[in-house]
PDB file of C-alpha atoms in Angstrom:
ATOM      1  CA  MET C  31      56.576  35.855 -11.257  1.00 36.00           C
ATOM      2  CA  GLN C  32      58.956  35.890 -14.559  1.00 36.00           C
ATOM      3  CA  THR C  33      57.173  38.392 -18.075  1.00 36.00           C
ATOM      4  CA  ILE C  34      57.618  36.254 -20.933  1.00 38.00           C
ATOM      5  CA  VAL C  35      58.368  39.305 -24.040  1.00 41.00           C
ATOM      6  CA  THR C  36      58.388  38.417 -27.428  1.00 44.00           C
ATOM      7  CA  THR C  37      57.266  38.985 -31.003  1.00 45.00           C
ATOM      8  CA  GLU C  38      54.865  36.911 -31.324  1.00 47.00           C
ATOM      9  CA  ALA C  39      51.591  36.045 -31.808  1.00 42.00           C
ATOM     10  CA  PRO C  40      50.643  33.837 -27.788  1.00 39.00           C
ATOM     11  CA  GLY C  41      50.579  30.396 -28.427  1.00 40.00           C
ATOM     12  CA  SER C  42      51.231  30.380 -32.235  1.00 40.00           C
ATOM     13  CA  GLY C  43      55.023  30.048 -32.700  1.00 43.00           C
ATOM     14  CA  MET C  44      54.684  32.822 -35.503  1.00 43.00           C
ATOM     15  CA  ILE C  45      53.259  36.153 -36.552  1.00 44.00           C
ATOM     16  CA  PRO C  46      49.780  35.779 -38.863  1.00 46.00           C
ATOM     17  CA  ARG C  47      50.131  36.865 -42.055  1.00 47.00           C
ATOM     18  CA  ARG C  48      46.971  38.404 -43.771  1.00 51.00           C
ATOM     19  CA  GLY C  49      47.478  38.776 -47.692  1.00 57.00           C
ATOM     20  CA  ALA C  50      49.793  37.693 -50.372  1.00 69.00           C
ATOM     21  CA  MET C  51      53.295  38.569 -48.661  1.00 82.00           C
ATOM     22  CA  HIS C  52      55.381  42.512 -51.779  1.00 86.00           C
ATOM     23  CA  THR C  53      58.692  43.490 -49.922  1.00 91.00           C
ATOM     24  CA  LEU C  54      58.933  46.859 -51.668  1.00 93.00           C
ATOM     25  CA  SER C  55      61.967  49.357 -52.079  1.00 94.00           C
ATOM     26  CA  ILE C  56      62.076  53.125 -51.611  1.00 95.00           C
ATOM     27  CA  LEU C  57      64.043  55.762 -52.334  1.00 95.00           C
ATOM     28  CA  VAL C  58      63.743  59.099 -50.518  1.00 96.00           C
ATOM     29  CA  ASN C  59      64.378  62.422 -50.078  1.00 96.00           C
ATOM     30  CA  ASN C  60      66.357  62.001 -45.655  1.00 94.00           C
ATOM     31  CA  GLU C  61      63.430  64.390 -44.328  1.00 93.00           C
ATOM     32  CA  PRO C  62      61.436  64.165 -41.528  1.00 93.00           C
ATOM     33  CA  GLY C  63      57.677  63.271 -42.534  1.00 93.00           C
ATOM     34  CA  VAL C  64      58.262  61.203 -45.842  1.00 94.00           C
ATOM     35  CA  LEU C  65      58.061  58.064 -43.550  1.00 93.00           C
ATOM     36  CA  MET C  66      54.404  58.599 -42.001  1.00 94.00           C
ATOM     37  CA  ARG C  67      52.906  59.981 -44.897  1.00 94.00           C
ATOM     38  CA  ILE C  68      53.547  56.367 -46.997  1.00 94.00           C
ATOM     39  CA  CYS C  69      51.919  54.955 -44.020  1.00 92.00           C
ATOM     40  CA  GLN C  70      49.031  56.584 -45.024  1.00 92.00           C
ATOM     41  CA  VAL C  71      49.118  55.187 -48.437  1.00 91.00           C
ATOM     42  CA  PHE C  72      50.105  51.976 -46.971  1.00 88.00           C
ATOM     43  CA  SER C  73      46.654  52.219 -44.706  1.00 88.00           C
ATOM     44  CA  ARG C  74      44.799  54.175 -47.147  1.00 87.00           C
ATOM     45  CA  ARG C  75      44.524  51.317 -48.884  1.00 84.00           C
ATOM     46  CA  GLY C  76      43.892  48.480 -46.840  1.00 82.00           C
ATOM     47  CA  PHE C  77      47.653  46.887 -46.747  1.00 85.00           C
ATOM     48  CA  ASN C  78      49.310  46.228 -43.449  1.00 85.00           C
ATOM     49  CA  ILE C  79      52.978  46.634 -42.481  1.00 89.00           C
ATOM     50  CA  ASP C  80      54.664  43.476 -41.003  1.00 88.00           C
ATOM     51  CA  SER C  81      58.052  44.491 -41.672  1.00 90.00           C
ATOM     52  CA  LEU C  82      60.230  48.031 -42.118  1.00 92.00           C
ATOM     53  CA  VAL C  83      63.192  48.792 -42.387  1.00 93.00           C
ATOM     54  CA  VAL C  84      65.044  52.220 -42.758  1.00 93.00           C
ATOM     55  CA  SER C  85      68.415  53.191 -42.888  1.00 91.00           C
ATOM     56  CA  GLU C  86      70.479  56.537 -44.685  1.00 91.00           C
ATOM     57  CA  GLY C  87      72.259  55.342 -48.225  1.00 84.00           C
ATOM     58  CA  ARG C  88      75.815  56.042 -49.486  1.00 88.00           C
ATOM     59  CA  ASN C  89      75.542  59.711 -49.489  1.00 92.00           C
ATOM     60  CA  ALA C  90      72.937  61.602 -46.482  1.00 92.00           C
ATOM     61  CA  ASN C  91      70.556  63.280 -48.839  1.00 95.00           C
ATOM     62  CA  PHE C  92      69.119  60.046 -49.301  1.00 96.00           C
ATOM     63  CA  SER C  93      67.476  56.853 -47.099  1.00 95.00           C
ATOM     64  CA  ARG C  94      66.267  53.058 -48.450  1.00 95.00           C
ATOM     65  CA  MET C  95      63.008  51.998 -46.274  1.00 94.00           C
ATOM     66  CA  THR C  96      62.493  48.321 -47.274  1.00 94.00           C
ATOM     67  CA  ILE C  97      58.759  47.515 -46.720  1.00 93.00           C
ATOM     68  CA  GLY C  98      56.759  43.775 -45.593  1.00 89.00           C
ATOM     69  CA  ILE C  99      53.349  44.421 -46.596  1.00 86.00           C
ATOM     70  CA  SER C 100      50.911  41.934 -46.727  1.00 81.00           C
ATOM     71  CA  GLY C 101      47.134  42.395 -48.468  1.00 76.00           C
ATOM     72  CA  ASP C 102      45.536  42.119 -51.917  1.00 77.00           C
ATOM     73  CA  PRO C 103      47.740  41.484 -54.652  1.00 78.00           C
ATOM     74  CA  GLN C 104      45.029  43.427 -57.038  1.00 82.00           C
ATOM     75  CA  GLY C 105      45.401  47.106 -55.353  1.00 83.00           C
ATOM     76  CA  LEU C 106      50.267  46.726 -55.698  1.00 87.00           C
ATOM     77  CA  ASP C 107      50.037  48.265 -58.847  1.00 89.00           C
ATOM     78  CA  GLN C 108      48.244  51.651 -57.576  1.00 91.00           C
ATOM     79  CA  ILE C 109      49.818  51.953 -53.879  1.00 91.00           C
ATOM     80  CA  ILE C 110      53.446  52.100 -55.848  1.00 93.00           C
ATOM     81  CA  LYS C 111      52.214  54.497 -58.396  1.00 94.00           C
ATOM     82  CA  GLN C 112      50.672  56.713 -55.563  1.00 94.00           C
ATOM     83  CA  VAL C 113      53.987  56.358 -53.243  1.00 94.00           C
ATOM     84  CA  SER C 114      55.346  57.248 -56.202  1.00 95.00           C
ATOM     85  CA  LYS C 115      53.318  60.533 -56.984  1.00 95.00           C
ATOM     86  CA  LEU C 116      54.302  61.356 -52.629  1.00 95.00           C
ATOM     87  CA  ILE C 117      57.492  65.276 -52.708  1.00 92.00           C
ATOM     88  CA  ASP C 118      60.194  63.124 -51.228  1.00 95.00           C
ATOM     89  CA  VAL C 119      59.878  59.673 -53.103  1.00 96.00           C
ATOM     90  CA  ILE C 120      62.784  59.095 -55.767  1.00 95.00           C
ATOM     91  CA  HIS C 121      61.153  55.648 -56.555  1.00 94.00           C
ATOM     92  CA  CYS C 122      59.324  52.881 -55.713  1.00 94.00           C
ATOM     93  CA  PHE C 123      59.775  49.032 -56.390  1.00 91.00           C
ATOM     94  CA  GLU C 124      58.504  45.982 -55.992  1.00 92.00           C
ATOM     95  CA  HIS C 125      61.373  43.018 -55.826  1.00 90.00           C
ATOM     96  CA  THR C 126      60.272  39.399 -55.615  1.00 84.00           C
ATOM     97  CA  SER C 127      62.949  36.404 -54.844  1.00 82.00           C
ATOM     98  CA  ALA C 128      63.756  36.043 -58.168  1.00 87.00           C
ATOM     99  CA  ASP C 129      65.298  39.996 -59.144  1.00 88.00           C
ATOM    100  CA  SER C 130      66.646  40.607 -55.233  1.00 90.00           C
ATOM    101  CA  VAL C 131      68.409  38.557 -52.077  1.00 91.00           C
ATOM    102  CA  THR C 132      65.999  39.705 -49.289  1.00 90.00           C
ATOM    103  CA  LYS C 133      67.599  38.986 -45.793  1.00 93.00           C
ATOM    104  CA  GLU C 134      66.429  39.149 -42.123  1.00 93.00           C
ATOM    105  CA  MET C 135      67.859  38.440 -38.373  1.00 96.00           C
ATOM    106  CA  ILE C 136      66.272  37.119 -35.403  1.00 97.00           C
ATOM    107  CA  LEU C 137      67.485  36.768 -31.971  1.00 98.00           C
ATOM    108  CA  ILE C 138      66.426  34.875 -29.394  1.00 98.00           C
ATOM    109  CA  LYS C 139      66.615  34.576 -26.269  1.00 98.00           C
ATOM    110  CA  ILE C 140      66.000  30.770 -24.955  1.00 97.00           C
ATOM    111  CA  LYS C 141      66.028  29.195 -21.362  1.00 96.00           C
ATOM    112  CA  CYS C 142      68.369  26.471 -21.138  1.00 92.00           C
ATOM    113  CA  SER C 143      69.649  24.488 -18.439  1.00 91.00           C
ATOM    114  CA  PRO C 144      73.862  22.798 -18.785  1.00 92.00           C
ATOM    115  CA  ASP C 145      71.632  19.476 -19.859  1.00 91.00           C
ATOM    116  CA  ASP C 146      69.747  20.574 -22.901  1.00 92.00           C
ATOM    117  CA  ARG C 147      73.024  23.545 -24.193  1.00 95.00           C
ATOM    118  CA  SER C 148      73.818  21.470 -26.546  1.00 95.00           C
ATOM    119  CA  GLN C 149      70.508  19.917 -28.667  1.00 96.00           C
ATOM    120  CA  ALA C 150      70.030  24.447 -28.885  1.00 97.00           C
ATOM    121  CA  LEU C 151      73.826  24.312 -29.547  1.00 97.00           C
ATOM    122  CA  GLN C 152      72.712  21.896 -32.824  1.00 97.00           C
ATOM    123  CA  ILE C 153      69.625  23.472 -33.829  1.00 97.00           C
ATOM    124  CA  THR C 154      71.741  27.191 -34.008  1.00 97.00           C
ATOM    125  CA  GLU C 155      74.099  24.893 -36.225  1.00 97.00           C
ATOM    126  CA  HIS C 156      72.122  24.069 -38.258  1.00 97.00           C
ATOM    127  CA  PHE C 157      70.813  26.992 -39.245  1.00 97.00           C
ATOM    128  CA  GLY C 158      74.079  28.860 -39.328  1.00 97.00           C
ATOM    129  CA  GLY C 159      73.355  30.856 -36.300  1.00 97.00           C
ATOM    130  CA  LYS C 160      76.065  32.179 -34.255  1.00 98.00           C
ATOM    131  CA  THR C 161      75.335  31.911 -29.950  1.00 97.00           C
ATOM    132  CA  VAL C 162      75.957  35.741 -29.381  1.00 97.00           C
ATOM    133  CA  ASP C 163      75.320  35.205 -25.248  1.00 97.00           C
ATOM    134  CA  LEU C 164      74.865  33.138 -21.853  1.00 95.00           C
ATOM    135  CA  THR C 165      74.593  32.100 -19.098  1.00 95.00           C
ATOM    136  CA  PRO C 166      74.420  29.071 -16.931  1.00 95.00           C
ATOM    137  CA  SER C 167      70.935  29.211 -17.033  1.00 95.00           C
ATOM    138  CA  SER C 168      69.861  31.206 -21.196  1.00 96.00           C
ATOM    139  CA  MET C 169      71.263  31.857 -24.436  1.00 97.00           C
ATOM    140  CA  ILE C 170      70.933  34.565 -26.715  1.00 98.00           C
ATOM    141  CA  VAL C 171      71.001  33.275 -30.848  1.00 98.00           C
ATOM    142  CA  MET C 172      71.106  35.357 -33.662  1.00 98.00           C
ATOM    143  CA  ILE C 173      69.879  33.606 -36.465  1.00 98.00           C
ATOM    144  CA  THR C 174      70.214  35.397 -40.807  1.00 97.00           C
ATOM    145  CA  GLY C 175      68.381  34.378 -43.310  1.00 95.00           C
ATOM    146  CA  ASP C 176      64.819  34.807 -45.472  1.00 91.00           C
ATOM    147  CA  SER C 177      62.285  35.079 -43.624  1.00 88.00           C
ATOM    148  CA  PRO C 178      60.793  30.804 -44.280  1.00 92.00           C
ATOM    149  CA  LYS C 179      64.120  29.957 -42.304  1.00 96.00           C
ATOM    150  CA  VAL C 180      63.661  32.820 -39.779  1.00 95.00           C
ATOM    151  CA  ASP C 181      60.339  30.773 -39.001  1.00 94.00           C
ATOM    152  CA  ALA C 182      61.511  27.783 -39.032  1.00 96.00           C
ATOM    153  CA  ALA C 183      64.555  27.869 -36.755  1.00 97.00           C
ATOM    154  CA  VAL C 184      61.810  30.072 -34.337  1.00 96.00           C
ATOM    155  CA  GLY C 185      59.719  26.641 -34.759  1.00 96.00           C
ATOM    156  CA  MET C 186      62.615  24.685 -33.765  1.00 97.00           C
ATOM    157  CA  PHE C 187      63.628  26.695 -31.051  1.00 97.00           C
ATOM    158  CA  SER C 188      60.058  26.761 -29.519  1.00 96.00           C
ATOM    159  CA  GLN C 189      60.645  23.151 -27.946  1.00 95.00           C
ATOM    160  CA  PHE C 190      62.715  25.423 -25.560  1.00 96.00           C
ATOM    161  CA  GLU C 191      61.596  28.274 -23.575  1.00 96.00           C
ATOM    162  CA  ILE C 192      61.616  31.291 -25.631  1.00 96.00           C
ATOM    163  CA  ILE C 193      62.260  34.487 -22.959  1.00 96.00           C
ATOM    164  CA  GLU C 194      61.875  36.145 -25.910  1.00 96.00           C
ATOM    165  CA  THR C 195      63.328  37.307 -28.810  1.00 96.00           C
ATOM    166  CA  VAL C 196      63.947  40.397 -31.378  1.00 95.00           C
ATOM    167  CA  ARG C 197      63.759  40.434 -35.662  1.00 93.00           C
ATOM    168  CA  THR C 198      64.681  43.032 -37.746  1.00 90.00           C
ATOM    169  CA  GLY C 199      62.348  43.167 -41.140  1.00 87.00           C
ATOM    170  CA  LYS C 200      63.741  42.464 -44.313  1.00 89.00           C
ATOM    171  CA  VAL C 201      66.772  44.091 -45.836  1.00 90.00           C
ATOM    172  CA  VAL C 202      66.729  43.682 -50.037  1.00 91.00           C
ATOM    173  CA  MET C 203      68.932  44.941 -52.874  1.00 90.00           C
ATOM    174  CA  ALA C 204      68.828  44.185 -56.494  1.00 89.00           C
ATOM    175  CA  ARG C 205      70.818  41.489 -57.748  1.00 91.00           C
ATOM    176  CA  GLY C 206      73.303  41.743 -60.190  1.00 89.00           C
ATOM    177  CA  GLU C 207      73.408  45.390 -61.867  1.00 86.00           C
ATOM    178  CA  GLN C 208      70.297  46.715 -61.862  1.00 82.00           C
ATOM    179  CA  ALA C 209      69.184  49.360 -58.945  1.00 80.00           C
ATOM    180  CA  THR C 210      67.685  48.175 -55.962  1.00 79.00           C
TER     181      THR C 210
END
């Protein structure tokens, strides 16, 4: 018997979300414990972290955190203020689709016979994806885009047996000359 591992809720094809979605960009000193202190602020305020990407910046002394959260929009300003007051936090901003570019990536491994491969490749092409692995019985597809595009791709690939998915969190960059 084969075990199937996915990032989606069983039977739904999608990750359940609670409350409004927000994307925060936080510049921090690259020090141990910073992430834990930031996560505690979200937890105390009843916000769920839906995605988290942390990477070192151009300067190794700093890291950029991009956090996708869901929760009551009423408490968002308070969270931003509390996070900004933390030691090692340089700044914390909320970004919207109007002022930033937000992308994520998903790898989807599907069971796919040679007879079904043409249809799977058409779906991949439609979403601007790329086949990154191909075997006689399966394939791995990489799709990048905003969250609704990635969700739609998962929905279309659900007509095949999805063996596994791995999804990055959101990455965000401010448009124009504005700093992220």
